[in-house]
Structure formats: structure tokens, C-alpha cells
Short mmCIF file of C-alpha atoms in Angstrom, two decimals:
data_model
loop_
_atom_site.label_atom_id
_atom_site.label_comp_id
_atom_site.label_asym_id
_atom_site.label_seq_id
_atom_site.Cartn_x
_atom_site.Cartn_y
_atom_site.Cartn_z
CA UNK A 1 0.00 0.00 0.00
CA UNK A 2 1.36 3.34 -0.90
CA UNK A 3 0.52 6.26 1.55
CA UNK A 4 0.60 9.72 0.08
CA UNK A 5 0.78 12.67 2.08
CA UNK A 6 1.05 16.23 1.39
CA UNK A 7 0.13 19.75 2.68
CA UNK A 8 -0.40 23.38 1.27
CA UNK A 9 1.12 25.77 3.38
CA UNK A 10 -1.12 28.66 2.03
CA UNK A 11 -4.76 29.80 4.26
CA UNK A 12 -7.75 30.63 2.58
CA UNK A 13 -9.63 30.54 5.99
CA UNK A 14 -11.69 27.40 5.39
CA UNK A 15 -12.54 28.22 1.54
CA UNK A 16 -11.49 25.66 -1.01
CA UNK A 17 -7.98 25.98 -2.28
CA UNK A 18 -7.60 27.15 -5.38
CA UNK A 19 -7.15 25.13 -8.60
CA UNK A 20 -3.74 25.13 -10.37
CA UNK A 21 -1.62 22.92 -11.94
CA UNK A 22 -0.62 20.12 -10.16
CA UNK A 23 3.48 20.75 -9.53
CA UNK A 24 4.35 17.53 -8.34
CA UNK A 25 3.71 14.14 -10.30
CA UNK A 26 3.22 10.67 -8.64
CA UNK A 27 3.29 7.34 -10.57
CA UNK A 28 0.53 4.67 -8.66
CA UNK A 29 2.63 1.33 -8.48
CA UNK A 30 2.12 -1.62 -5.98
CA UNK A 31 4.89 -0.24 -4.05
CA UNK A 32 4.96 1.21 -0.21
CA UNK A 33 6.53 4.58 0.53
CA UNK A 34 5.43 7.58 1.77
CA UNK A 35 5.52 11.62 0.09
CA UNK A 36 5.61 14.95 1.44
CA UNK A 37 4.74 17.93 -0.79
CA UNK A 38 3.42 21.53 -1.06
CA UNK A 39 0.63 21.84 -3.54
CA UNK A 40 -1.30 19.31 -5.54
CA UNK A 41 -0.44 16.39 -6.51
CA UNK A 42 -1.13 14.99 -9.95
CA UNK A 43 -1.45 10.77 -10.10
CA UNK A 44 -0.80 7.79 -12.68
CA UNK A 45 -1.59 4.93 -11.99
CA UNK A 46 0.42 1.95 -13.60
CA UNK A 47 -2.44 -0.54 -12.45
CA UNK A 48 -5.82 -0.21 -11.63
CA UNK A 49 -6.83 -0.28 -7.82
CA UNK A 50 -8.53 2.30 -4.87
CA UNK A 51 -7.22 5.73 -4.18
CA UNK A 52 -8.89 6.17 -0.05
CA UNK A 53 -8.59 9.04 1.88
CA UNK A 54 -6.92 8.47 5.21
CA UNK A 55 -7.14 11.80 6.41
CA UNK A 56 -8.66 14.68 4.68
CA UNK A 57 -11.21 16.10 2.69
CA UNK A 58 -9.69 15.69 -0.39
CA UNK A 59 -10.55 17.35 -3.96
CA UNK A 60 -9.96 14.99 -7.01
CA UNK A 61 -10.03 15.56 -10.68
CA UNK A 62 -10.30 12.63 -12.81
CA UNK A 63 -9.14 13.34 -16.52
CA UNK A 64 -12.03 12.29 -18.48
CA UNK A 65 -14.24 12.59 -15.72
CA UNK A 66 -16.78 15.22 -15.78
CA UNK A 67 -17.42 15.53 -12.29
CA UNK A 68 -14.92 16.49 -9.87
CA UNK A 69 -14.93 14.57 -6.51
CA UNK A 70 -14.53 15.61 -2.94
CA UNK A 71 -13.77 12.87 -0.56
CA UNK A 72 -13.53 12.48 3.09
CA UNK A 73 -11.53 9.65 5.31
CA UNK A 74 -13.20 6.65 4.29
CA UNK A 75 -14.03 6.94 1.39
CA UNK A 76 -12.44 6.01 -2.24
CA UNK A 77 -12.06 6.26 -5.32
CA UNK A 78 -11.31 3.39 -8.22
CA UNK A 79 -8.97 4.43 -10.83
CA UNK A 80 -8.45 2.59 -14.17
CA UNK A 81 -4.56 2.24 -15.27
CA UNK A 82 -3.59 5.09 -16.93
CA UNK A 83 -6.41 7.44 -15.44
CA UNK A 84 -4.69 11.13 -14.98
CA UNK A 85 -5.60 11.61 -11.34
CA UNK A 86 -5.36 15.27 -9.57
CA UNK A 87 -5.76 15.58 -5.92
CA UNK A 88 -5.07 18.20 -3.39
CA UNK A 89 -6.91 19.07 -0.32
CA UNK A 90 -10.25 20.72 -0.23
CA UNK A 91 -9.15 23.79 2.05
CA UNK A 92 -5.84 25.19 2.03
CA UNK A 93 -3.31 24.53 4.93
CA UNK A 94 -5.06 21.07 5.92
CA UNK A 95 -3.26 17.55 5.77
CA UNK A 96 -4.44 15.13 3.39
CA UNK A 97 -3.27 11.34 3.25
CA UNK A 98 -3.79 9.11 0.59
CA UNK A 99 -3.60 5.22 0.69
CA UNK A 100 -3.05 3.45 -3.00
CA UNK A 101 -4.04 -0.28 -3.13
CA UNK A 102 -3.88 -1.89 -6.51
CA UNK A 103 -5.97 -5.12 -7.31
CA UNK A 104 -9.63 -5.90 -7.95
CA UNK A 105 -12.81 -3.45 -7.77
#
């Protein structure tokens, strides 16, 4: 299980961040580590599997996809290989984790 974790360092006093372009790029692999980073984070995942929010909310925007989704711990996401994934947290200055699991829906 890969854990992702990152954290805006901005304050918009409890309004959602603002989109941008995500600065930071994560390939999805069945591999465990763990990331720290300022700003979103834009995913690929190699194999399909769950994106789930450990901590959070956390805003995702699935290439392809027209609705964006806002998740809270709990819940998750599937993601087909190859799906162009961004995520970053739904208010500015909060800490979002991430856990990847690749297999079966």
C-alpha cells in the first residue's frame, strides 16, 4: 500500500484551495513509501486499484471525468490504469493522506 501525504502551506480561511496545476507528479505502483509535498499532486496509476482518503477532505479531478470529486476519510475512489488523477486538499493549509491499493474493484 502506498501512503501519500502532502500539505499546502497557504490559508484561505476554510474556503477551497484554489485550482492550479498540479506541480508535483506521482506514478501509482504496488509499491509502499510515503511523500511529502506543497501543492497538488497529480497521479498515474500503472495498475488499476482504490485511491482512499486516510485523512482529509480531499478534492480529485479525474481526466475524463466530468465531475470532480470531494472525498472524506473513508471513502475512495477506483482508478483505471492510466487514469490522470489530480488531488489536493479541499481547504488550504489542511493535511491530506492518501492510501493506493492496486488489485480488484
Amino acid at each position: 500500500m502506498e501512503i501519500i501525504m502532502y500539505r499546502l502551506h497557504q490559508s484561505l480561511g476554510g474556503r477551497p484551495a484554489r485550482r492550479g496545476t498540479a506541480s508535483a507528479h506521482q506514478v501509482l505502483a504496488d509499491t509502499a513509501r510515503v511523500l511529502r509535498l506543497s501543492g497538488a499532486l497529480r497521479l498515474a496509476p500503472r495498475q488499476a486499484g482504490w485511491l482512499q482518503v486516510q485523512r482529509g477532505p480531499v478534492w480529485l479531478t479525474r481526466s475524463g471525468d466530468p465531475d470532480d470529486h470531494v472525498l472524506r476519510p473513508g471513502q475512495r475512489l477506483w482508478l483505471r490504469a492510466g487514469d490522470g488523477v489530480v488531488g489536493e486538499p479541499w481547504c488550504a493549509g489542511q493535511v491530506v493522506a492518501l492510501a493506493w491499493s492496486a488489485g480488484e474493484a
